[in-house]
Amino acid sequence: GKPVSRSFVYMTYNAVIQFVQESDDFEKCSLSQDGIVASREGNAPADIVVVIGESHSKYHSSLYGYPLPTNPLLEQTDGLFIFDDVISSVNATSLSFRNFMSLSSLDQNRGWYEAPLFPAVFKKAGFCVNFYSNQFVYDPAMDTYDASCGFFNHPAMQDKLFNHKNTVKYQYDGELIDAYASVRDKIEKDSNLVIFNLSGQHVQASERYPSNWNRFNESDYAQRLDLTSEQKSYVAHYDNATLYNDYVISRIISLYADRDAVIIYFPDHGDEVHDFRNHIGRSHDYESGGYKAVHCQLDIPFLIYLSPMAQNEHPELLRKIASSVHRPFMTDDLP
C-alpha cells in the first residue's frame, strides 16, 4: 500500500483542511483592511509602479552575468539600479504574494492576514491604485477556493485594494501592457500606484513569447554536454521568454520615462532551468537539490528604475536607492 501521507484519503483531508484555513485567513485579511488611517506626506514620486514577474531566474539574466544577451534593453537603460542580493520568501506564487503584499514581515509574530496590504494603504492615502494581472483575473463566480492564488481578487477584498483592474487575460504580457496604455489617460490621477502582474517565464516557457522573439536555439548551448537536445530546447525557450520579458519591462519603463516615476521590478520567485540537474521549475522539498536548488529557486532579480524627472525631484531617494544595491533583502519586506 501507499504511505499514509500519499494516500487519496489523506490528500483529500489535507485539501479540506487547507480550504477551511484559507477561507478563514481571507476573511481575517479582509477585516485587516478596515479602519486603515493613511495620508501622503512629504515629497514622493507621483507614479509608483510595481512590476511582479513570474519564475524569473536571476541566473538567466545577463544583468547578473548570464553569458547570453537576455536583457539587452535593460542593460542600456539609464536610471536602472540592479540589486544583487535579493531573495523571495518562498518558491510559490500565492504564498509569495501574501508575504510581499502584507505589511507584516515573516520575522514578526503575526500572520500575513493580520496586517493591511500595501495597496489598501496607498488607496486610503489618496493614490489611484490600478492592478493589471496576466495571471489572476476576477471572475464573478469566484469562491474562496478559486481565490487561493488570486486572493486579492476575493470579493470581500478587491474593492478595498484597487480602483481599476483588467477583466481579461492576454496570450502575451506585452498585450497586457498595451491594454493598460490604451486606458491609462482615463483612469490615472495625480498620484498613482500601478501594479502589473506578468506571466513572465512560467512553464511552459515556449508559450510566453511571440514567435518573432525566437532568438535563442539549441546551438547556443553546444557547450552543455550534460543536456539532451530536448533539454537544450527548453533552456532556449526559457531564455527567449526572458528576452521577451526584457522587452515588456522596457515597455513599462517607456510609459513612465517622462513622468515623476519610480518603477520596481521583481519576480514572485526564481526557477530551475536544467541549471545543474535535469529539472525545470520548482520543487516542494529542497533536500534533493540541496543549496543549488535553493539558490536557483529563491535568488531573484530586483530592479528599481528612477525616471530623469524623479531623479531631479527626489535627490535623497536617488541617493538611498543607489547606496542600497548590495544590501541583502527579502521581498516579504517590500512594503
mmCIF file of C-alpha atoms in Angstrom:
data_model
loop_
_atom_site.group_PDB
_atom_site.id
_atom_site.type_symbol
_atom_site.label_atom_id
_atom_site.label_comp_id
_atom_site.label_asym_id
_atom_site.label_seq_id
_atom_site.Cartn_x
_atom_site.Cartn_y
_atom_site.Cartn_z
ATOM 1 C CA GLY A 1 0.000 0.000 0.000
ATOM 2 C CA LYS A 2 0.921 3.670 -0.267
ATOM 3 C CA PRO A 3 2.360 5.528 2.700
ATOM 4 C CA VAL A 4 -0.366 7.303 4.645
ATOM 5 C CA SER A 5 0.892 10.731 3.575
ATOM 6 C CA ARG A 6 0.446 9.803 -0.106
ATOM 7 C CA SER A 7 -2.964 8.173 0.173
ATOM 8 C CA PHE A 8 -6.017 9.665 -1.550
ATOM 9 C CA VAL A 9 -7.926 9.949 1.738
ATOM 10 C CA TYR A 10 -5.072 11.810 3.410
ATOM 11 C CA MET A 11 -4.592 14.152 0.450
ATOM 12 C CA THR A 12 -8.329 14.887 0.369
ATOM 13 C CA TYR A 13 -8.340 15.513 4.112
ATOM 14 C CA ASN A 14 -5.373 17.880 3.738
ATOM 15 C CA ALA A 15 -7.101 19.755 0.913
ATOM 16 C CA VAL A 16 -10.241 20.255 3.007
ATOM 17 C CA ILE A 17 -8.191 21.469 5.975
ATOM 18 C CA GLN A 18 -6.308 23.892 3.716
ATOM 19 C CA PHE A 19 -9.566 25.144 2.180
ATOM 20 C CA VAL A 20 -11.086 25.874 5.598
ATOM 21 C CA GLN A 21 -7.881 27.518 6.830
ATOM 22 C CA GLU A 22 -7.512 29.708 3.729
ATOM 23 C CA SER A 23 -11.176 30.730 3.870
ATOM 24 C CA ASP A 24 -10.667 31.858 7.448
ATOM 25 C CA ASP A 25 -7.412 33.662 6.565
ATOM 26 C CA PHE A 26 -9.053 35.550 3.689
ATOM 27 C CA GLU A 27 -11.866 36.761 5.941
ATOM 28 C CA LYS A 28 -9.342 37.907 8.544
ATOM 29 C CA CYS A 29 -7.314 39.630 5.836
ATOM 30 C CA SER A 30 -10.390 41.464 4.584
ATOM 31 C CA LEU A 31 -11.106 42.741 8.110
ATOM 32 C CA SER A 32 -7.477 43.885 8.412
ATOM 33 C CA GLN A 33 -8.102 46.330 5.553
ATOM 34 C CA ASP A 34 -10.836 48.114 7.514
ATOM 35 C CA GLY A 35 -10.045 51.147 9.617
ATOM 36 C CA ILE A 36 -6.766 51.992 7.887
ATOM 37 C CA VAL A 37 -5.700 55.581 8.502
ATOM 38 C CA ALA A 38 -3.150 56.762 5.948
ATOM 39 C CA SER A 39 -2.059 60.035 4.417
ATOM 40 C CA ARG A 40 0.543 61.147 1.943
ATOM 41 C CA GLU A 41 3.306 63.220 3.497
ATOM 42 C CA GLY A 42 6.474 64.673 2.086
ATOM 43 C CA ASN A 43 7.688 64.640 -1.473
ATOM 44 C CA ALA A 44 7.229 61.209 -3.027
ATOM 45 C CA PRO A 45 7.139 60.327 -6.741
ATOM 46 C CA ALA A 46 3.744 60.850 -8.345
ATOM 47 C CA ASP A 47 3.795 57.419 -10.012
ATOM 48 C CA ILE A 48 4.874 54.318 -8.140
ATOM 49 C CA VAL A 49 4.883 51.247 -10.391
ATOM 50 C CA VAL A 50 5.378 47.708 -9.077
ATOM 51 C CA VAL A 51 6.011 45.034 -11.711
ATOM 52 C CA ILE A 52 5.774 41.445 -10.468
ATOM 53 C CA GLY A 53 7.392 38.906 -12.765
ATOM 54 C CA GLU A 54 6.925 35.156 -12.717
ATOM 55 C CA SER A 55 9.508 32.378 -12.414
ATOM 56 C CA HIS A 56 12.427 34.646 -13.357
ATOM 57 C CA SER A 57 15.782 33.061 -12.624
ATOM 58 C CA LYS A 58 18.487 35.529 -11.682
ATOM 59 C CA TYR A 59 20.937 33.106 -13.251
ATOM 60 C CA HIS A 60 19.429 33.514 -16.739
ATOM 61 C CA SER A 61 19.632 37.300 -16.695
ATOM 62 C CA SER A 62 22.537 38.989 -18.465
ATOM 63 C CA LEU A 63 22.136 41.827 -15.934
ATOM 64 C CA TYR A 64 23.576 39.339 -13.436
ATOM 65 C CA GLY A 65 26.321 37.859 -15.601
ATOM 66 C CA TYR A 66 24.487 35.240 -17.679
ATOM 67 C CA PRO A 67 26.595 34.856 -20.845
ATOM 68 C CA LEU A 68 23.720 35.066 -23.345
ATOM 69 C CA PRO A 69 22.221 38.540 -24.017
ATOM 70 C CA THR A 70 18.817 38.027 -22.373
ATOM 71 C CA ASN A 71 18.476 41.633 -21.127
ATOM 72 C CA PRO A 72 19.788 43.821 -23.964
ATOM 73 C CA LEU A 73 17.269 46.648 -23.472
ATOM 74 C CA LEU A 74 17.566 46.894 -19.702
ATOM 75 C CA GLU A 75 21.352 46.820 -19.962
ATOM 76 C CA GLN A 76 21.112 50.077 -21.945
ATOM 77 C CA THR A 77 18.597 51.744 -19.603
ATOM 78 C CA ASP A 78 19.826 54.797 -17.729
ATOM 79 C CA GLY A 79 18.462 55.237 -14.223
ATOM 80 C CA LEU A 80 18.173 51.479 -13.589
ATOM 81 C CA PHE A 81 19.558 50.159 -10.308
ATOM 82 C CA ILE A 82 20.368 46.442 -10.109
ATOM 83 C CA PHE A 83 20.125 44.918 -6.634
ATOM 84 C CA ASP A 84 22.345 41.848 -6.324
ATOM 85 C CA ASP A 85 21.419 40.205 -3.008
ATOM 86 C CA VAL A 86 17.629 39.773 -3.036
ATOM 87 C CA ILE A 87 15.631 36.617 -2.364
ATOM 88 C CA SER A 88 11.990 35.621 -2.474
ATOM 89 C CA SER A 89 10.438 34.489 0.796
ATOM 90 C CA VAL A 90 9.073 31.288 -0.766
ATOM 91 C CA ASN A 91 9.074 29.471 -4.112
ATOM 92 C CA ALA A 92 5.277 29.566 -4.576
ATOM 93 C CA THR A 93 3.331 32.341 -6.295
ATOM 94 C CA SER A 94 0.362 32.680 -3.953
ATOM 95 C CA LEU A 95 2.415 32.455 -0.766
ATOM 96 C CA SER A 96 4.945 34.928 -2.133
ATOM 97 C CA PHE A 97 2.131 37.389 -2.951
ATOM 98 C CA ARG A 98 0.731 37.095 0.553
ATOM 99 C CA ASN A 99 4.119 37.812 2.078
ATOM 100 C CA PHE A 100 5.095 40.812 -0.057
ATOM 101 C CA MET A 101 1.665 42.462 -0.128
ATOM 102 C CA SER A 102 1.248 42.360 3.642
ATOM 103 C CA LEU A 103 2.747 44.930 5.978
ATOM 104 C CA SER A 104 3.534 42.022 8.265
ATOM 105 C CA SER A 105 7.054 40.552 7.967
ATOM 106 C CA LEU A 106 7.944 36.908 8.383
ATOM 107 C CA ASP A 107 10.170 37.794 11.337
ATOM 108 C CA GLN A 108 7.188 39.236 13.193
ATOM 109 C CA ASN A 109 4.927 37.176 15.399
ATOM 110 C CA ARG A 110 1.750 37.647 13.371
ATOM 111 C CA GLY A 111 0.182 36.215 10.230
ATOM 112 C CA TRP A 112 0.217 37.921 6.831
ATOM 113 C CA TYR A 113 -3.578 38.302 7.101
ATOM 114 C CA GLU A 114 -3.371 40.230 10.381
ATOM 115 C CA ALA A 115 -1.912 43.341 8.748
ATOM 116 C CA PRO A 116 -3.043 45.722 6.000
ATOM 117 C CA LEU A 117 -1.948 45.003 2.434
ATOM 118 C CA PHE A 118 0.078 47.827 0.915
ATOM 119 C CA PRO A 119 -2.366 48.588 -1.972
ATOM 120 C CA ALA A 120 -5.094 49.284 0.610
ATOM 121 C CA VAL A 121 -2.802 51.706 2.449
ATOM 122 C CA PHE A 122 -1.968 53.574 -0.755
ATOM 123 C CA LYS A 123 -5.639 53.731 -1.683
ATOM 124 C CA LYS A 124 -6.501 55.183 1.739
ATOM 125 C CA ALA A 125 -3.719 57.752 1.305
ATOM 126 C CA GLY A 126 -5.367 59.029 -1.855
ATOM 127 C CA PHE A 127 -3.448 57.180 -4.539
ATOM 128 C CA CYS A 128 -5.292 55.727 -7.526
ATOM 129 C CA VAL A 129 -4.421 52.027 -7.302
ATOM 130 C CA ASN A 130 -4.569 50.115 -10.581
ATOM 131 C CA PHE A 131 -3.898 46.386 -10.853
ATOM 132 C CA TYR A 132 -3.370 44.662 -14.194
ATOM 133 C CA SER A 133 -2.665 40.943 -13.992
ATOM 134 C CA ASN A 134 -1.958 38.403 -16.707
ATOM 135 C CA GLN A 135 -2.390 35.576 -14.210
ATOM 136 C CA PHE A 136 -5.308 36.316 -11.896
ATOM 137 C CA VAL A 137 -8.449 37.973 -13.242
ATOM 138 C CA TYR A 138 -11.592 38.357 -11.187
ATOM 139 C CA ASP A 139 -14.499 36.069 -12.030
ATOM 140 C CA PRO A 140 -17.931 36.942 -10.527
ATOM 141 C CA ALA A 141 -18.397 33.230 -9.840
ATOM 142 C CA MET A 142 -15.183 33.096 -7.836
ATOM 143 C CA ASP A 143 -15.364 31.440 -4.443
ATOM 144 C CA THR A 144 -12.740 31.180 -1.749
ATOM 145 C CA TYR A 145 -11.141 28.101 -3.266
ATOM 146 C CA ASP A 146 -10.693 29.842 -6.648
ATOM 147 C CA ALA A 147 -9.165 32.787 -4.824
ATOM 148 C CA SER A 148 -6.447 30.746 -3.126
ATOM 149 C CA CYS A 149 -3.926 32.032 -5.675
ATOM 150 C CA GLY A 150 -5.517 35.355 -6.583
ATOM 151 C CA PHE A 151 -6.703 36.027 -3.038
ATOM 152 C CA PHE A 152 -6.526 39.765 -3.701
ATOM 153 C CA ASN A 153 -9.425 39.265 -6.146
ATOM 154 C CA HIS A 154 -11.651 37.818 -3.454
ATOM 155 C CA PRO A 155 -14.998 39.681 -3.499
ATOM 156 C CA ALA A 156 -14.616 40.784 0.116
ATOM 157 C CA MET A 157 -11.195 42.237 -0.556
ATOM 158 C CA GLN A 158 -10.685 43.620 -4.035
ATOM 159 C CA ASP A 159 -12.609 46.889 -3.650
ATOM 160 C CA LYS A 160 -10.560 47.703 -0.560
ATOM 161 C CA LEU A 161 -7.352 47.325 -2.563
ATOM 162 C CA PHE A 162 -7.872 48.606 -6.100
ATOM 163 C CA ASN A 163 -9.549 51.381 -8.073
ATOM 164 C CA HIS A 164 -9.219 49.750 -11.500
ATOM 165 C CA LYS A 165 -8.443 46.227 -12.718
ATOM 166 C CA ASN A 166 -8.338 44.383 -16.009
ATOM 167 C CA THR A 167 -11.114 41.904 -16.768
ATOM 168 C CA VAL A 168 -9.373 39.664 -19.313
ATOM 169 C CA LYS A 169 -6.029 37.907 -19.602
ATOM 170 C CA TYR A 170 -3.855 38.023 -22.702
ATOM 171 C CA GLN A 171 -1.735 35.491 -24.534
ATOM 172 C CA TYR A 172 1.399 37.563 -24.021
ATOM 173 C CA ASP A 173 2.424 40.095 -21.376
ATOM 174 C CA GLY A 174 3.068 42.799 -23.954
ATOM 175 C CA GLU A 175 -0.623 42.773 -24.812
ATOM 176 C CA LEU A 176 -1.471 43.358 -21.149
ATOM 177 C CA ILE A 177 0.752 46.434 -21.098
ATOM 178 C CA ASP A 178 -0.739 47.689 -24.371
ATOM 179 C CA ALA A 179 -4.211 47.289 -22.874
ATOM 180 C CA TYR A 180 -3.217 49.384 -19.864
ATOM 181 C CA ALA A 181 -1.564 52.020 -22.047
ATOM 182 C CA SER A 182 -4.806 52.376 -24.018
ATOM 183 C CA VAL A 183 -6.834 53.362 -20.923
ATOM 184 C CA ARG A 184 -4.291 54.989 -18.612
ATOM 185 C CA ASP A 185 -5.240 58.548 -19.600
ATOM 186 C CA LYS A 186 -8.802 57.822 -18.489
ATOM 187 C CA ILE A 187 -8.017 56.172 -15.163
ATOM 188 C CA GLU A 188 -4.760 57.571 -13.787
ATOM 189 C CA LYS A 189 -4.848 60.520 -11.382
ATOM 190 C CA ASP A 190 -2.223 62.885 -9.975
ATOM 191 C CA SER A 191 -0.829 60.146 -7.716
ATOM 192 C CA ASN A 192 -0.856 56.514 -8.839
ATOM 193 C CA LEU A 193 0.187 53.117 -7.586
ATOM 194 C CA VAL A 194 0.196 50.817 -10.610
ATOM 195 C CA ILE A 195 0.770 47.084 -10.128
ATOM 196 C CA PHE A 196 1.461 44.785 -13.087
ATOM 197 C CA ASN A 197 1.467 41.018 -12.585
ATOM 198 C CA LEU A 198 3.099 39.257 -15.533
ATOM 199 C CA SER A 199 3.030 35.625 -16.638
ATOM 200 C CA GLY A 200 6.763 36.018 -17.259
ATOM 201 C CA GLN A 201 8.689 32.795 -17.783
ATOM 202 C CA HIS A 202 6.190 30.439 -16.180
ATOM 203 C CA VAL A 203 6.211 26.904 -17.561
ATOM 204 C CA GLN A 204 5.740 26.210 -20.365
ATOM 205 C CA ALA A 205 8.243 28.881 -21.328
ATOM 206 C CA SER A 206 7.620 28.296 -25.036
ATOM 207 C CA GLU A 207 4.111 29.746 -24.607
ATOM 208 C CA ARG A 208 5.289 33.002 -23.022
ATOM 209 C CA TYR A 209 6.640 34.862 -26.060
ATOM 210 C CA PRO A 210 5.571 35.587 -29.654
ATOM 211 C CA SER A 211 7.364 33.663 -32.397
ATOM 212 C CA ASN A 212 9.275 36.751 -33.537
ATOM 213 C CA TRP A 213 11.161 36.675 -30.218
ATOM 214 C CA ASN A 214 12.641 33.278 -31.058
ATOM 215 C CA ARG A 215 16.278 34.413 -30.754
ATOM 216 C CA PHE A 216 17.980 31.517 -28.968
ATOM 217 C CA ASN A 217 18.080 27.877 -30.102
ATOM 218 C CA GLU A 218 19.806 24.603 -29.243
ATOM 219 C CA SER A 219 23.067 25.613 -30.933
ATOM 220 C CA ASP A 220 23.568 28.322 -28.287
ATOM 221 C CA TYR A 221 24.101 25.590 -25.674
ATOM 222 C CA ALA A 222 26.552 23.381 -27.571
ATOM 223 C CA GLN A 223 28.966 23.509 -24.625
ATOM 224 C CA ARG A 224 26.330 21.983 -22.332
ATOM 225 C CA LEU A 225 27.319 18.375 -22.957
ATOM 226 C CA ASP A 226 25.232 17.370 -19.938
ATOM 227 C CA LEU A 227 21.970 18.294 -21.695
ATOM 228 C CA THR A 228 19.957 16.350 -24.242
ATOM 229 C CA SER A 229 18.627 18.047 -27.350
ATOM 230 C CA GLU A 230 15.192 18.349 -25.737
ATOM 231 C CA GLN A 231 16.667 19.904 -22.597
ATOM 232 C CA LYS A 232 18.671 22.418 -24.618
ATOM 233 C CA SER A 233 15.475 23.307 -26.447
ATOM 234 C CA TYR A 234 13.708 24.061 -23.152
ATOM 235 C CA VAL A 235 16.560 26.275 -21.951
ATOM 236 C CA ALA A 236 16.354 28.137 -25.278
ATOM 237 C CA HIS A 237 12.608 28.660 -24.812
ATOM 238 C CA TYR A 238 13.203 29.940 -21.285
ATOM 239 C CA ASP A 239 15.894 32.358 -22.446
ATOM 240 C CA ASN A 240 13.630 33.582 -25.254
ATOM 241 C CA ALA A 241 10.895 34.197 -22.683
ATOM 242 C CA THR A 242 13.448 36.111 -20.588
ATOM 243 C CA LEU A 243 14.392 38.178 -23.646
ATOM 244 C CA TYR A 244 10.718 38.976 -24.232
ATOM 245 C CA ASN A 245 10.313 39.836 -20.547
ATOM 246 C CA ASP A 246 13.188 42.306 -21.010
ATOM 247 C CA TYR A 247 11.114 43.992 -23.720
ATOM 248 C CA VAL A 248 7.968 44.046 -21.548
ATOM 249 C CA ILE A 249 9.764 45.710 -18.614
ATOM 250 C CA SER A 250 11.348 48.210 -21.005
ATOM 251 C CA ARG A 251 7.914 48.930 -22.469
ATOM 252 C CA ILE A 252 6.600 49.745 -18.973
ATOM 253 C CA ILE A 253 9.596 51.992 -18.340
ATOM 254 C CA SER A 254 8.877 53.841 -21.595
ATOM 255 C CA LEU A 255 5.351 54.610 -20.366
ATOM 256 C CA TYR A 256 6.731 56.466 -17.345
ATOM 257 C CA ALA A 257 10.097 57.741 -18.582
ATOM 258 C CA ASP A 258 8.797 61.311 -18.920
ATOM 259 C CA ARG A 259 6.909 61.275 -15.617
ATOM 260 C CA ASP A 260 7.858 61.650 -11.949
ATOM 261 C CA ALA A 261 8.040 57.889 -11.511
ATOM 262 C CA VAL A 262 9.766 55.062 -9.702
ATOM 263 C CA ILE A 263 9.415 51.506 -11.043
ATOM 264 C CA ILE A 264 10.224 48.387 -9.037
ATOM 265 C CA TYR A 265 10.562 45.022 -10.787
ATOM 266 C CA PHE A 266 10.983 41.618 -9.185
ATOM 267 C CA PRO A 267 9.524 38.143 -9.776
ATOM 268 C CA ASP A 268 7.484 36.120 -7.300
ATOM 269 C CA HIS A 269 10.316 33.562 -7.158
ATOM 270 C CA GLY A 270 13.116 32.039 -9.224
ATOM 271 C CA ASP A 271 13.212 28.837 -11.216
ATOM 272 C CA GLU A 272 15.380 25.904 -12.167
ATOM 273 C CA VAL A 273 16.127 25.598 -15.864
ATOM 274 C CA HIS A 274 18.347 22.495 -16.132
ATOM 275 C CA ASP A 275 20.991 24.584 -14.407
ATOM 276 C CA PHE A 276 22.812 21.807 -12.591
ATOM 277 C CA ARG A 277 20.482 18.804 -12.825
ATOM 278 C CA ASN A 278 17.702 17.510 -15.050
ATOM 279 C CA HIS A 279 14.946 19.641 -13.535
ATOM 280 C CA ILE A 280 12.762 22.580 -14.551
ATOM 281 C CA GLY A 281 10.508 24.704 -12.352
ATOM 282 C CA ARG A 282 10.499 24.350 -8.603
ATOM 283 C CA SER A 283 10.478 21.532 -6.068
ATOM 284 C CA HIS A 284 8.480 21.206 -2.879
ATOM 285 C CA ASP A 285 11.480 19.916 -0.992
ATOM 286 C CA TYR A 286 14.938 21.381 -1.269
ATOM 287 C CA GLU A 287 16.629 18.259 0.047
ATOM 288 C CA SER A 288 17.111 16.572 -3.310
ATOM 289 C CA GLY A 289 18.665 19.614 -4.951
ATOM 290 C CA GLY A 290 20.485 20.971 -1.917
ATOM 291 C CA TYR A 291 21.822 24.500 -1.755
ATOM 292 C CA LYS A 292 21.997 24.842 -5.545
ATOM 293 C CA ALA A 293 18.229 24.338 -5.819
ATOM 294 C CA VAL A 294 17.633 26.881 -3.048
ATOM 295 C CA HIS A 295 19.685 29.479 -4.909
ATOM 296 C CA CYS A 296 18.009 28.848 -8.281
ATOM 297 C CA GLN A 297 14.511 28.922 -6.831
ATOM 298 C CA LEU A 298 14.845 31.820 -4.362
ATOM 299 C CA ASP A 299 17.561 34.157 -5.698
ATOM 300 C CA ILE A 300 15.773 36.718 -7.857
ATOM 301 C CA PRO A 301 16.402 39.827 -9.945
ATOM 302 C CA PHE A 302 15.353 43.040 -8.222
ATOM 303 C CA LEU A 303 15.459 46.295 -10.175
ATOM 304 C CA ILE A 304 14.493 49.872 -9.414
ATOM 305 C CA TYR A 305 14.157 52.485 -12.149
ATOM 306 C CA LEU A 306 14.028 56.204 -11.421
ATOM 307 C CA SER A 307 12.936 58.476 -14.252
ATOM 308 C CA PRO A 308 15.054 61.578 -15.021
ATOM 309 C CA MET A 309 12.326 63.774 -13.518
ATOM 310 C CA ALA A 310 12.215 61.657 -10.351
ATOM 311 C CA GLN A 311 15.998 61.823 -10.023
ATOM 312 C CA ASN A 312 15.835 65.621 -10.182
ATOM 313 C CA GLU A 313 12.830 65.938 -7.883
ATOM 314 C CA HIS A 314 13.944 63.400 -5.257
ATOM 315 C CA PRO A 315 17.747 63.512 -4.829
ATOM 316 C CA GLU A 316 17.585 61.889 -1.382
ATOM 317 C CA LEU A 317 15.564 58.971 -2.748
ATOM 318 C CA LEU A 318 18.109 58.615 -5.550
ATOM 319 C CA ARG A 319 20.933 58.563 -3.022
ATOM 320 C CA LYS A 320 19.228 55.951 -0.841
ATOM 321 C CA ILE A 321 18.494 53.642 -3.765
ATOM 322 C CA ALA A 322 21.979 53.954 -5.235
ATOM 323 C CA SER A 323 23.590 53.189 -1.879
ATOM 324 C CA SER A 324 21.438 50.105 -1.239
ATOM 325 C CA VAL A 325 22.083 47.893 -4.276
ATOM 326 C CA HIS A 326 24.346 45.482 -2.339
ATOM 327 C CA ARG A 327 22.217 45.247 0.801
ATOM 328 C CA PRO A 328 20.592 41.845 1.481
ATOM 329 C CA PHE A 329 16.821 41.922 1.185
ATOM 330 C CA MET A 330 13.867 39.534 1.185
ATOM 331 C CA THR A 331 10.688 40.529 -0.637
ATOM 332 C CA ASP A 332 8.384 39.963 2.350
ATOM 333 C CA ASP A 333 9.574 43.450 3.404
ATOM 334 C CA LEU A 334 8.581 45.080 0.123
ATOM 335 C CA PRO A 335 6.016 47.464 1.687
#
